[in-house]
Each structure stands twice: as structure tokens, then as C-alpha cells.
mmCIF file of C-alpha atoms and ligand atoms in Angstrom:
data_model
loop_
_atom_site.group_PDB
_atom_site.id
_atom_site.type_symbol
_atom_site.label_atom_id
_atom_site.label_comp_id
_atom_site.label_asym_id
_atom_site.label_seq_id
_atom_site.Cartn_x
_atom_site.Cartn_y
_atom_site.Cartn_z
ATOM 1 C CA MET A 3 7.659 44.444 26.607
ATOM 2 C CA SER A 4 6.843 46.470 23.561
ATOM 3 C CA ALA A 5 8.716 46.606 20.176
ATOM 4 C CA ALA A 6 9.018 50.612 20.679
ATOM 5 C CA SER A 7 10.967 49.824 24.203
ATOM 6 C CA VAL A 8 13.696 47.482 22.584
ATOM 7 C CA ASN A 9 16.700 49.713 21.979
ATOM 8 C CA LEU A 10 19.893 48.221 20.210
ATOM 9 C CA GLY A 11 21.840 46.741 22.798
ATOM 10 C CA ASP A 12 18.890 46.262 25.530
ATOM 11 C CA GLU A 13 19.359 42.888 26.949
ATOM 12 C CA VAL A 14 15.930 40.945 26.970
ATOM 13 C CA VAL A 15 15.313 37.418 28.210
ATOM 14 C CA MET A 16 13.213 34.651 26.188
ATOM 15 C CA GLU A 17 12.331 31.174 27.051
ATOM 16 C CA PRO A 18 14.603 28.636 24.840
ATOM 17 C CA GLU A 19 11.473 27.804 22.750
ATOM 18 C CA VAL A 20 10.745 31.399 21.275
ATOM 19 C CA LEU A 21 13.844 30.110 19.244
ATOM 20 C CA GLN A 22 11.385 28.431 16.860
ATOM 21 C CA GLN A 23 9.080 31.408 16.476
ATOM 22 C CA LEU A 24 12.650 33.291 15.565
ATOM 23 C CA LEU A 25 13.342 30.410 12.613
ATOM 24 C CA GLU A 26 9.587 30.462 11.372
ATOM 25 C CA SER A 27 9.532 34.615 11.040
ATOM 26 C CA LEU A 28 12.674 34.372 9.424
ATOM 27 C CA ARG A 29 11.985 32.181 6.928
ATOM 28 C CA SER A 30 8.350 33.884 6.566
ATOM 29 C CA GLN A 31 10.223 37.022 5.605
ATOM 30 C CA GLY A 32 11.639 34.850 3.040
ATOM 31 C CA TYR A 33 15.040 34.131 4.494
ATOM 32 C CA GLN A 34 16.799 30.475 3.810
ATOM 33 C CA VAL A 35 17.797 29.651 7.587
ATOM 34 C CA ILE A 36 21.175 28.271 7.906
ATOM 35 C CA GLY A 37 22.425 26.806 11.281
ATOM 36 C CA PRO A 38 24.225 24.027 12.996
ATOM 37 C CA THR A 39 23.209 20.615 12.803
ATOM 38 C CA LEU A 40 24.583 16.846 13.038
ATOM 39 C CA ARG A 41 25.815 15.158 9.956
ATOM 40 C CA GLN A 42 27.847 11.813 10.028
ATOM 41 C CA GLY A 43 29.185 12.331 13.276
ATOM 42 C CA SER A 44 29.848 15.689 12.573
ATOM 43 C CA LEU A 45 28.746 19.477 12.824
ATOM 44 C CA VAL A 46 27.879 21.185 9.829
ATOM 45 C CA TYR A 47 26.252 24.437 8.778
ATOM 46 C CA ALA A 48 22.885 23.230 6.611
ATOM 47 C CA PRO A 49 19.207 24.599 6.367
ATOM 48 C CA LEU A 50 17.183 24.356 9.423
ATOM 49 C CA SER A 51 13.603 23.213 9.311
ATOM 50 C CA SER A 52 12.962 23.513 12.807
ATOM 51 C CA LEU A 53 14.306 23.843 16.434
ATOM 52 C CA ALA A 54 14.596 19.985 16.147
ATOM 53 C CA ASP A 55 17.597 20.211 13.807
ATOM 54 C CA LEU A 56 20.172 22.000 16.341
ATOM 55 C CA PRO A 57 22.455 20.011 17.968
ATOM 56 C CA ARG A 58 20.524 20.346 21.133
ATOM 57 C CA GLY A 59 22.749 18.355 24.033
ATOM 58 C CA TRP A 60 25.906 17.888 21.691
ATOM 59 C CA GLY A 61 29.254 19.562 21.923
ATOM 60 C CA ASP A 62 32.643 19.039 20.473
ATOM 61 C CA ALA A 63 36.194 18.017 21.791
ATOM 62 C CA GLN A 64 39.117 19.350 19.746
ATOM 63 C CA GLU A 65 42.720 18.944 19.724
ATOM 64 C CA GLY A 66 45.105 19.029 17.023
ATOM 65 C CA GLY A 67 44.156 16.796 13.992
ATOM 66 C CA VAL A 68 41.164 15.688 16.094
ATOM 67 C CA PHE A 69 37.399 16.550 15.745
ATOM 68 C CA ARG A 70 34.573 14.444 17.979
ATOM 69 C CA LEU A 71 31.131 15.369 18.881
ATOM 70 C CA ARG A 72 30.505 14.895 22.688
ATOM 71 C CA LYS A 73 27.216 14.410 24.387
ATOM 72 C CA LEU A 74 26.883 16.781 27.025
ATOM 73 C CA LYS A 75 24.501 16.545 30.342
ATOM 74 C CA ALA A 76 22.916 19.880 29.497
ATOM 75 C CA PRO A 77 20.405 19.975 27.149
ATOM 76 C CA ILE A 78 21.687 23.493 25.715
ATOM 77 C CA PHE A 79 21.349 24.204 21.810
ATOM 78 C CA PHE A 80 24.602 26.008 21.468
ATOM 79 C CA GLY A 81 26.978 24.127 23.438
ATOM 80 C CA TYR A 82 29.406 23.491 20.824
ATOM 81 C CA GLY A 83 32.568 25.412 19.187
ATOM 82 C CA VAL A 84 32.885 25.478 15.793
ATOM 83 C CA GLY A 85 33.120 22.776 13.171
ATOM 84 C CA GLN A 86 35.077 22.483 10.032
ATOM 85 C CA GLN A 87 32.733 24.344 8.003
ATOM 86 C CA SER A 88 32.181 28.394 8.178
ATOM 87 C CA TRP A 89 29.918 30.829 6.988
ATOM 88 C CA LYS A 90 32.066 31.381 4.242
ATOM 89 C CA GLN A 91 30.551 28.428 1.749
ATOM 90 C CA PHE A 92 27.363 30.589 1.539
ATOM 91 C CA LEU A 93 28.545 34.151 0.874
ATOM 92 C CA TYR A 94 31.365 32.819 -1.206
ATOM 93 C CA PRO A 95 30.549 29.782 -2.702
ATOM 94 C CA PRO A 96 33.288 27.056 -3.133
ATOM 95 C CA ARG A 97 32.472 26.953 -7.095
ATOM 96 C CA ARG A 98 30.685 29.566 -8.995
ATOM 97 C CA ARG A 99 30.055 30.223 -13.058
ATOM 98 C CA THR A 100 31.006 33.644 -13.397
ATOM 99 C CA TRP A 101 30.115 33.429 -17.625
ATOM 100 C CA GLN A 102 29.206 31.403 -20.150
ATOM 101 C CA ALA A 103 29.430 31.872 -23.982
ATOM 102 C CA ARG A 104 27.451 30.041 -26.717
ATOM 103 C CA ARG A 105 28.431 30.491 -30.341
ATOM 104 C CA GLU A 106 26.349 32.000 -32.835
ATOM 105 C CA GLU A 107 26.401 32.503 -36.893
ATOM 106 C CA ASN A 108 28.390 35.672 -36.699
ATOM 107 C CA GLY A 109 30.371 35.157 -33.582
ATOM 108 C CA PHE A 110 29.295 34.095 -29.673
ATOM 109 C CA GLN A 111 26.997 35.426 -26.988
ATOM 110 C CA ILE A 112 28.327 36.171 -23.553
ATOM 111 C CA GLN A 113 25.776 35.649 -20.883
ATOM 112 C CA LEU A 114 26.762 36.870 -17.362
ATOM 113 C CA PRO A 115 24.894 35.127 -14.564
ATOM 114 C CA ASP A 116 22.218 36.813 -12.634
ATOM 115 C CA GLU A 117 23.450 38.013 -9.093
ATOM 116 C CA ASP A 118 21.060 35.417 -7.155
ATOM 117 C CA ALA A 119 18.879 37.113 -4.791
ATOM 118 C CA VAL A 120 19.505 34.218 -2.044
ATOM 119 C CA LYS A 121 18.446 35.878 1.550
ATOM 120 C CA PHE A 122 20.176 33.732 4.163
ATOM 121 C CA ALA A 123 19.790 33.681 8.025
ATOM 122 C CA PHE A 124 22.859 32.366 9.673
ATOM 123 C CA ILE A 125 21.993 30.817 12.944
ATOM 124 C CA GLY A 126 24.516 30.534 15.708
ATOM 125 C CA VAL A 127 27.091 32.544 14.440
ATOM 126 C CA HIS A 128 30.314 32.470 16.574
ATOM 127 C CA ALA A 129 32.130 35.735 17.514
ATOM 128 C CA CYS A 130 35.248 34.432 15.579
ATOM 129 C CA ASP A 131 33.272 33.786 12.345
ATOM 130 C CA LEU A 132 31.787 37.265 12.624
ATOM 131 C CA ALA A 133 35.338 38.581 12.571
ATOM 132 C CA ALA A 134 35.842 36.579 9.960
ATOM 133 C CA ILE A 135 32.930 37.639 7.744
ATOM 134 C CA ALA A 136 34.458 41.291 8.688
ATOM 135 C CA VAL A 137 37.668 40.556 7.148
ATOM 136 C CA GLN A 138 36.526 38.970 3.949
ATOM 137 C CA ASP A 139 34.367 42.360 3.604
ATOM 138 C CA LYS A 140 37.332 44.062 3.631
ATOM 139 C CA VAL A 141 38.568 41.727 0.691
ATOM 140 C CA PHE A 142 35.496 41.732 -1.413
ATOM 141 C CA LEU A 143 33.758 44.712 -0.633
ATOM 142 C CA GLU A 144 36.050 47.292 0.598
ATOM 143 C CA GLY A 145 39.196 47.172 -1.697
ATOM 144 C CA PRO A 146 39.475 48.774 -5.299
ATOM 145 C CA PHE A 147 37.292 46.057 -6.686
ATOM 146 C CA THR A 148 34.130 44.561 -5.339
ATOM 147 C CA ASP A 149 32.437 41.371 -5.900
ATOM 148 C CA PRO A 150 28.825 41.994 -6.948
ATOM 149 C CA HIS A 151 27.897 38.097 -6.019
ATOM 150 C CA TYR A 152 29.167 38.340 -2.511
ATOM 151 C CA ARG A 153 27.901 41.936 -2.090
ATOM 152 C CA ALA A 154 24.162 40.761 -3.122
ATOM 153 C CA ARG A 155 24.337 37.778 -0.482
ATOM 154 C CA ARG A 156 26.197 39.784 2.071
ATOM 155 C CA GLU A 157 23.822 42.750 2.326
ATOM 156 C CA GLN A 158 20.962 40.587 2.695
ATOM 157 C CA ALA A 159 22.179 38.247 5.340
ATOM 158 C CA PHE A 160 20.553 38.091 8.447
ATOM 159 C CA ILE A 161 22.970 37.290 11.353
ATOM 160 C CA LEU A 162 21.717 35.433 14.477
ATOM 161 C CA ALA A 163 24.967 35.176 16.656
ATOM 162 C CA VAL A 164 25.960 33.427 19.790
ATOM 163 C CA ASN A 165 28.097 34.568 22.412
ATOM 164 C CA CYS A 166 30.351 31.436 22.969
ATOM 165 C CA GLY A 167 30.480 29.709 26.418
ATOM 166 C CA HIS A 168 32.232 26.487 25.261
ATOM 167 C CA PRO A 169 35.376 27.422 23.533
ATOM 168 C CA CYS A 170 36.877 24.712 21.005
ATOM 169 C CA GLY A 171 39.689 23.076 22.212
ATOM 170 C CA THR A 172 41.884 24.641 19.161
ATOM 171 C CA GLY A 173 40.690 28.118 19.426
ATOM 172 C CA PHE A 174 42.586 31.411 20.444
ATOM 173 C CA CYS A 175 40.254 33.998 19.654
ATOM 174 C CA VAL A 176 41.111 35.768 22.897
ATOM 175 C CA SER A 177 44.411 36.788 21.794
ATOM 176 C CA MET A 178 43.048 37.968 18.333
ATOM 177 C CA GLY A 179 40.316 39.955 19.981
ATOM 178 C CA SER A 180 37.983 38.521 18.108
ATOM 179 C CA GLY A 181 35.702 36.308 20.721
ATOM 180 C CA PRO A 182 34.321 35.194 22.488
ATOM 181 C CA GLN A 183 31.763 37.879 23.097
ATOM 182 C CA VAL A 184 30.417 39.224 19.846
ATOM 183 C CA THR A 185 30.375 42.877 19.957
ATOM 184 C CA GLN A 186 29.655 44.106 16.410
ATOM 185 C CA GLY A 187 28.425 42.953 12.956
ATOM 186 C CA PHE A 188 25.216 41.100 14.157
ATOM 187 C CA ASP A 189 21.455 41.460 13.442
ATOM 188 C CA LEU A 190 20.838 39.639 17.104
ATOM 189 C CA ALA A 191 23.143 38.001 19.471
ATOM 190 C CA LEU A 192 21.787 35.430 22.277
ATOM 191 C CA THR A 193 23.600 33.999 25.075
ATOM 192 C CA GLU A 194 22.508 30.874 26.366
ATOM 193 C CA ILE A 195 22.039 30.298 29.968
ATOM 194 C CA LEU A 196 21.605 26.920 31.939
ATOM 195 C CA GLN A 197 21.114 27.582 35.845
ATOM 196 C CA GLY A 198 20.097 24.277 37.752
ATOM 197 C CA THR A 199 16.335 23.701 36.222
ATOM 198 C CA ARG A 200 16.208 27.375 34.941
ATOM 199 C CA HIS A 201 17.245 27.670 31.267
ATOM 200 C CA PHE A 202 16.748 30.733 29.347
ATOM 201 C CA LEU A 203 18.354 33.101 26.447
ATOM 202 C CA VAL A 204 19.591 36.623 26.912
ATOM 203 C CA ALA A 205 19.160 38.638 23.864
ATOM 204 C CA ALA A 206 20.279 41.854 22.308
ATOM 205 C CA ALA A 207 19.355 43.607 19.100
ATOM 206 C CA GLY A 208 22.231 44.644 17.078
ATOM 207 C CA SER A 209 20.351 46.161 13.973
ATOM 208 C CA ALA A 210 16.866 47.406 13.103
ATOM 209 C CA ARG A 211 16.101 43.851 11.830
ATOM 210 C CA GLY A 212 17.030 42.482 15.128
ATOM 211 C CA GLN A 213 14.892 44.841 16.996
ATOM 212 C CA GLN A 214 11.948 44.021 14.924
ATOM 213 C CA LEU A 215 12.428 40.078 15.482
ATOM 214 C CA ILE A 216 12.921 40.714 18.921
ATOM 215 C CA ALA A 217 9.412 42.446 19.103
ATOM 216 C CA GLN A 218 7.681 39.330 17.122
ATOM 217 C CA VAL A 219 8.090 36.952 19.990
ATOM 218 C CA PRO A 220 7.530 36.931 23.897
ATOM 219 C CA HIS A 221 10.118 38.572 26.133
ATOM 220 C CA GLN A 222 11.195 40.348 28.902
ATOM 221 C CA LYS A 223 13.681 42.957 30.493
ATOM 222 C CA ALA A 224 16.811 40.831 31.369
ATOM 223 C CA LEU A 225 17.248 41.286 35.223
ATOM 224 C CA PRO A 226 20.763 42.625 36.511
ATOM 225 C CA GLU A 227 21.440 38.986 37.395
ATOM 226 C CA GLN A 228 20.564 37.322 34.297
ATOM 227 C CA ARG A 229 23.009 39.958 32.634
ATOM 228 C CA GLN A 230 25.712 39.327 35.039
ATOM 229 C CA ALA A 231 25.086 35.434 34.079
ATOM 230 C CA ALA A 232 25.530 36.034 30.464
ATOM 231 C CA ALA A 233 28.694 38.171 31.184
ATOM 232 C CA ASN A 234 30.100 35.548 33.767
ATOM 233 C CA LEU A 235 29.499 32.634 30.733
ATOM 234 C CA THR A 236 31.827 34.390 28.053
ATOM 235 C CA ALA A 237 34.002 35.584 30.753
ATOM 236 C CA GLN A 238 34.851 31.725 31.966
ATOM 237 C CA ALA A 239 34.930 30.866 27.668
ATOM 238 C CA ALA A 240 37.714 33.363 27.806
ATOM 239 C CA ARG A 241 39.558 31.839 30.811
ATOM 240 C CA GLN A 242 39.394 28.212 29.223
ATOM 241 C CA MET A 243 40.882 29.334 26.152
ATOM 242 C CA GLY A 244 43.940 27.096 26.008
ATOM 243 C CA ARG A 245 46.076 28.646 23.161
ATOM 244 C CA THR A 246 47.301 32.357 23.028
ATOM 245 C CA LEU A 247 49.052 33.593 19.711
ATOM 246 C CA GLU A 248 51.009 36.604 20.506
ATOM 247 C CA THR A 249 50.153 39.696 18.132
ATOM 248 C CA ALA A 250 52.782 42.114 19.070
ATOM 249 C CA ASP A 251 55.274 42.981 16.429
ATOM 250 C CA LEU A 252 53.819 39.926 14.479
ATOM 251 C CA LYS A 253 54.332 41.378 11.067
ATOM 252 C CA SER A 254 57.998 42.475 11.362
ATOM 253 C CA LEU A 255 58.627 39.240 12.974
ATOM 254 C CA LEU A 256 57.886 37.112 10.162
ATOM 255 C CA TYR A 257 59.419 39.774 7.758
ATOM 256 C CA ARG A 258 62.629 39.170 9.628
ATOM 257 C CA ASN A 259 62.288 35.314 9.345
ATOM 258 C CA TYR A 260 61.997 34.325 5.730
ATOM 259 C CA GLU A 261 64.966 32.197 6.321
ATOM 260 C CA ASN A 262 64.246 30.750 9.931
ATOM 261 C CA PRO A 263 65.310 27.053 9.926
ATOM 262 C CA ARG A 264 61.719 26.588 11.622
ATOM 263 C CA TRP A 265 59.751 26.776 8.245
ATOM 264 C CA ASP A 266 62.353 23.357 7.249
ATOM 265 C CA GLN A 267 60.677 21.646 10.292
ATOM 266 C CA VAL A 268 57.287 22.498 9.334
ATOM 267 C CA ALA A 269 58.094 21.750 5.787
ATOM 268 C CA ALA A 270 59.188 18.221 6.642
ATOM 269 C CA ARG A 271 55.419 17.558 8.685
ATOM 270 C CA CYS A 272 53.017 18.797 6.067
ATOM 271 C CA LEU A 273 51.459 17.060 3.400
ATOM 272 C CA ASN A 274 50.373 20.245 1.779
ATOM 273 C CA CYS A 275 46.601 18.770 1.602
ATOM 274 C CA GLY A 276 45.431 22.268 1.661
ATOM 275 C CA ASN A 277 43.025 21.581 4.658
ATOM 276 C CA CYS A 278 44.044 24.372 6.525
ATOM 277 C CA THR A 279 43.366 26.627 4.002
ATOM 278 C CA LEU A 280 39.623 25.297 3.144
ATOM 279 C CA VAL A 281 38.610 25.188 6.375
ATOM 280 C CA CYS A 282 39.751 28.661 6.992
ATOM 281 C CA PRO A 283 36.802 31.323 7.235
ATOM 282 C CA THR A 284 39.203 34.213 5.819
ATOM 283 C CA CYS A 285 41.178 32.642 3.186
ATOM 284 C CA PHE A 286 39.817 33.386 -0.467
ATOM 285 C CA CYS A 287 42.177 32.121 -2.978
ATOM 286 C CA HIS A 288 40.286 30.648 -6.151
ATOM 287 C CA THR A 289 41.218 29.705 -9.851
ATOM 288 C CA LEU A 290 39.537 30.064 -12.998
ATOM 289 C CA GLU A 291 38.486 26.911 -14.917
ATOM 290 C CA ASP A 292 37.293 27.234 -18.467
ATOM 291 C CA THR A 293 35.605 24.354 -20.277
ATOM 292 C CA THR A 294 33.926 23.726 -23.454
ATOM 293 C CA ASP A 295 31.290 21.363 -24.764
ATOM 294 C CA LEU A 296 32.318 18.897 -27.183
ATOM 295 C CA THR A 297 30.623 20.724 -30.211
ATOM 296 C CA GLY A 298 32.630 23.909 -29.505
ATOM 297 C CA THR A 299 29.430 25.788 -28.804
ATOM 298 C CA GLN A 300 29.274 26.360 -25.251
ATOM 299 C CA ALA A 301 31.911 27.517 -23.403
ATOM 300 C CA GLU A 302 31.902 28.459 -19.435
ATOM 301 C CA ARG A 303 34.191 29.803 -16.967
ATOM 302 C CA TRP A 304 33.949 29.046 -13.400
ATOM 303 C CA ARG A 305 35.771 30.317 -10.146
ATOM 304 C CA ARG A 306 36.635 27.259 -7.554
ATOM 305 C CA TRP A 307 38.235 27.711 -4.327
ATOM 306 C CA ASP A 308 41.982 26.959 -4.395
ATOM 307 C CA VAL A 309 44.759 26.603 -1.929
ATOM 308 C CA CYS A 310 48.319 28.243 -1.532
ATOM 309 C CA HIS A 311 49.584 24.873 -1.025
ATOM 310 C CA THR A 312 49.892 23.387 -4.479
ATOM 311 C CA VAL A 313 52.511 24.073 -6.983
ATOM 312 C CA ASP A 314 50.013 24.512 -9.780
ATOM 313 C CA PHE A 315 48.576 27.333 -7.670
ATOM 314 C CA THR A 316 51.736 29.126 -8.012
ATOM 315 C CA TYR A 317 52.179 28.482 -11.874
ATOM 316 C CA LEU A 318 53.073 31.919 -13.857
ATOM 317 C CA HIS A 319 54.455 31.760 -17.367
ATOM 318 C CA GLY A 320 56.888 28.941 -17.345
ATOM 319 C CA GLY A 321 56.359 27.290 -14.407
ATOM 320 C CA GLY A 322 55.508 27.321 -10.219
ATOM 321 C CA ILE A 323 57.323 29.959 -8.176
ATOM 322 C CA ARG A 324 57.164 27.865 -5.203
ATOM 323 C CA ASN A 325 58.519 24.650 -5.477
ATOM 324 C CA THR A 326 58.858 23.738 -2.114
ATOM 325 C CA ILE A 327 56.712 22.902 0.734
ATOM 326 C CA ARG A 328 58.621 25.160 2.722
ATOM 327 C CA SER A 329 57.924 28.127 0.630
ATOM 328 C CA ARG A 330 54.347 27.317 0.311
ATOM 329 C CA TYR A 331 53.808 26.547 3.977
ATOM 330 C CA ARG A 332 55.328 30.157 4.527
ATOM 331 C CA GLN A 333 53.861 31.737 1.995
ATOM 332 C CA TRP A 334 50.526 30.728 3.646
ATOM 333 C CA LEU A 335 51.662 31.544 7.251
ATOM 334 C CA THR A 336 53.308 34.952 6.310
ATOM 335 C CA HIS A 337 50.076 35.633 4.361
ATOM 336 C CA LYS A 338 47.679 35.173 7.201
ATOM 337 C CA LEU A 339 49.997 37.284 9.754
ATOM 338 C CA ALA A 340 51.606 39.762 7.836
ATOM 339 C CA THR A 341 51.089 40.676 4.272
ATOM 340 C CA TRP A 342 47.261 40.354 4.754
ATOM 341 C CA ILE A 343 48.014 43.552 6.944
ATOM 342 C CA ASP A 344 49.872 45.409 4.047
ATOM 343 C CA GLN A 345 47.092 44.215 1.776
ATOM 344 C CA PHE A 346 43.917 45.001 3.650
ATOM 345 C CA GLY A 347 45.003 46.548 7.112
ATOM 346 C CA VAL A 348 43.885 43.865 9.429
ATOM 347 C CA LEU A 349 45.224 40.158 10.221
ATOM 348 C CA GLY A 350 43.911 37.094 8.056
ATOM 349 C CA CYS A 351 43.646 35.338 11.349
ATOM 350 C CA VAL A 352 40.717 35.335 14.093
ATOM 351 C CA GLY A 353 41.681 32.620 15.574
ATOM 352 C CA CYS A 354 39.091 30.110 15.114
ATOM 353 C CA GLY A 355 41.484 27.053 15.441
ATOM 354 C CA ARG A 356 40.227 25.083 12.363
ATOM 355 C CA CYS A 357 43.511 24.871 10.965
ATOM 356 C CA ILE A 358 44.822 23.233 13.867
ATOM 357 C CA THR A 359 41.857 20.816 14.365
ATOM 358 C CA TRP A 360 41.652 19.845 10.748
ATOM 359 C CA CYS A 361 45.262 19.525 9.778
ATOM 360 C CA PRO A 362 46.194 15.640 9.472
ATOM 361 C CA VAL A 363 49.528 15.942 11.114
ATOM 362 C CA ALA A 364 48.446 18.503 13.682
ATOM 363 C CA ILE A 365 50.460 21.473 12.546
ATOM 364 C CA ASP A 366 49.590 24.325 14.993
ATOM 365 C CA ILE A 367 49.864 27.963 13.892
ATOM 366 C CA THR A 368 50.226 29.198 17.415
ATOM 367 C CA GLU A 369 53.082 26.756 17.930
ATOM 368 C CA GLU A 370 54.734 27.831 14.753
ATOM 369 C CA ILE A 371 54.921 31.536 15.912
ATOM 370 C CA GLN A 372 55.813 30.967 18.875
ATOM 371 C CA ALA A 373 58.747 28.853 17.975
ATOM 372 C CA ILE A 374 60.113 31.198 15.688
ATOM 373 C CA ARG A 375 59.722 34.133 18.476
ATOM 374 C CA GLU A 376 61.815 31.733 20.620
ATOM 375 C CA SER A 377 64.287 31.230 18.134
ATOM 376 C CA GLU A 378 65.385 34.848 17.922
ATOM 377 C CA LEU A 379 65.981 34.655 21.399
ATOM 378 C CA THR A 380 68.995 32.514 20.845
ATOM 379 C CA THR A 381 69.771 33.319 17.405
ATOM 380 C CA PRO A 382 69.111 36.926 16.211
ATOM 381 C CA PRO A 383 67.987 36.896 12.648
ATOM 382 C CA ALA A 384 70.671 38.332 10.969
ATOM 383 C CA ALA A 385 73.087 35.830 12.446
ATOM 384 C CA LYS A 386 70.892 33.006 10.811
ATOM 385 C CA GLU A 387 71.585 34.695 7.419
HETATM 386 S S1 SF4 B 5 44.277 30.682 10.316
HETATM 387 FE FE1 SF4 B 5 43.694 29.014 11.318
HETATM 388 S S2 SF4 B 5 42.747 29.952 13.468
HETATM 389 FE FE2 SF4 B 5 43.186 31.760 11.734
HETATM 390 S S3 SF4 B 5 41.201 31.937 10.719
HETATM 391 FE FE3 SF4 B 5 42.392 30.974 9.492
HETATM 392 S S4 SF4 B 5 41.621 28.695 10.146
HETATM 393 FE FE4 SF4 B 5 41.139 30.060 11.952
HETATM 394 S S1 SF4 B 6 49.642 22.650 7.508
HETATM 395 FE FE1 SF4 B 6 48.313 20.672 7.796
HETATM 396 S S2 SF4 B 6 46.353 21.348 6.945
HETATM 397 FE FE2 SF4 B 6 47.839 22.735 5.842
HETATM 398 S S3 SF4 B 6 48.264 21.933 4.003
HETATM 399 FE FE3 SF4 B 6 50.118 21.371 5.411
HETATM 400 S S4 SF4 B 6 49.151 19.021 6.514
HETATM 401 FE FE4 SF4 B 6 47.775 20.224 5.463
#
């Protein structure tokens, strides 16, 4: 099939081994290729040197507070849900120097860091994480202020997405409208199919860069039954989704329930560890740290991820403003599912399930919302005040 005949959205079929050529082509174009790999019993996103680095034949078992790798019978490359990491760490790094200053004879000189030109190619991005990148775009690119560092990395990133056929145990992307099928925001989307001994990839380009990549590797036009197999895979994944979060009326539900006693119950369990925030692919809160060297000639300011679960994070002049676990957990959840809409026009949750899996006491955002909903059936909010 020729390059010109690959239109955006056309589905073509490739042999799985073609993935190696795709990786090599991206690398030859100057991309740093990042994808899923196994490390210390977990699934991480890290530089890939070859196809052998992908977690072939491995899946995951997730539930509240639990993540385990699981050996699969099928030798597939993309048989996992999502690990604790997201692509956020590459576009919005956990730690970054924002400026440094050096004392000179007549004052001091401020130096801004160069906007680094790292070109990332992300391999194996799930639909929920694509949606999360779109949410962070709203925060860093589409508001009154833009982050030049995020912009530099984001604009260059090549995204090879995978349609999810193996939902993680804690996800609820279907009810958030963010998965399991990717619909936009990718350069190339793959669906991996294994039918008996027949193993193939159904691919579709979502951008000119994706079209060019497909054109460089052997492919065939997808047959109707192959396209149907791809559609069936994500439909089956959607049916297997174990959790739901009812989004209708979510904002006003939370605004009506600032004083719901459920906040006390969840606060009694919450450890304020901040895991839920750090693993969340949309959370963007950070702090700034200033340091000087011992001679007083060099000063630096660093931006570092922070979490709204600590009292320090709430510090304003004179002290912290959210001094209870109840108020801090309520802040986190209400921001994700209510005030985020006022700020950015979208929900701050894409249903990836990470905050449930990686919470050491298995607090479940879907369960908390459902409990608040049900409490209104028995005790209307006005009666609680
Ligand atoms: S709040 Fe939880 S489920 Fe929602 S996007 Fe963040 S980590 Fe994922
Ligand atoms: S909800 Fe869970 S993960 Fe989040 S701060 Fe509390 S204990 Fe930690």
C-alpha cells in the first residue's frame, strides 16, 4: 500500500514485528522513544531500546491498594492497563529549575534555563492518558498563562496510542467518556489482535506524522473482519470495566455537600500521603523552592510537584488554611470533580483508576461520590446544615 493511499483514519494491518521498524524510524528522526517496560516487579514508562523492552506476555491485576504483574498466556505486547506512572513526568517533570542567579561585582545576573528541545515519542498511550494530556493542555497552554517548557515538549511529542483491550481493575474511563478507545490527540493508534495463531496490529493515522510513519513500514488495507475484531476488542474492554462514576450533576452535588458527614469518614481513613495526587495524570500542583550556596554567590529557584494533602501546601501568611485531613481530602476531590470545571471547563478526572490502586488504604473516588449521592436520598443537604 503506498504512502499517498494512507488517509487519516484509514485502518491498515501490520505484522507485530513491524513495531521494531516503527521504533527505529522514530529514533532516526531524533525522538527519544519512551514506552512501557518492566522494572522491579512493576510497569514503568522508560526509554525503549528495542521491541524486547516491551512487557510482552505481561498484564496487570489491580484493585484498591493493590498492583501486581500477571503473566499472560498470550504473547501480546500491550496486554496491560496502566501502571502508577503517567506521561505527565515527561511533559511536566517532577522537578525543574526555573532560574538561577549569580552574584557579580555590581549586583547579580539572572539566567533562565534554555527551553530544552527533547523530542519524545510516547509508545503505548492509553485513551485515558490521552484525555489526561488534553486536560493538562488546558492548564498549561490554553489559559491566560502558558508554560513555555511544557509547550516546547508537548508540541514536539509523537504519540503512538493503543486501544485498550485489557482494562485495569480500578479504571472507569467509560463513564468519564475517555476510553477505552482512542478517538483524538494521537499520531498513530494501534489495536493489537490475537486470534488463535494469527497475531496482527490494526493501525490508523491521526496526523500527517502518523501517515508518514505508516508509509515507511509494510502494511495492508484492513479487511472488514479485521476492523471488526479491533472494534470488538475495545467494546469488550468497555463491558469489563468494573467501576462507574455518575457524572451528571457532579459539580452541584459537591457544592451542595461541603458539610456532608462522609468527609469525616474518609478523613478517618486517609493517611494524607499524597499518593493519589502524585500518580494522577492531571494533577499539576507544585511548590517553589529557593536555595543558595554556602558562599552566597549562587541562588536557584526550583519548581517541584507538590500535593494538596499537606498542611504546608495550604500555607498562607500566618499559617495553613486547611488544617484538617477532612478539609484537605475534600479540597482534592472537589477540585477534581467540581471547581476544575469552573477553572478549565472540563473535569479533572479521566477515570484512569491510579488514585484507587495506589492509595495504601484503598480509598476509592467512585465509592466516595456514590456515598455522597446516596446520603442525599436519605438526608437532603439542607437538613444536614
Ligand atoms: S482522580 Fe484518580 S481516576 Fe481520576 S484521573 Fe486522577 S488518578 Fe485517575
Ligand atoms: S486518599 Fe489515599 S492516596 Fe490519597 S492522600 Fe489519602 S491515603 Fe494517600
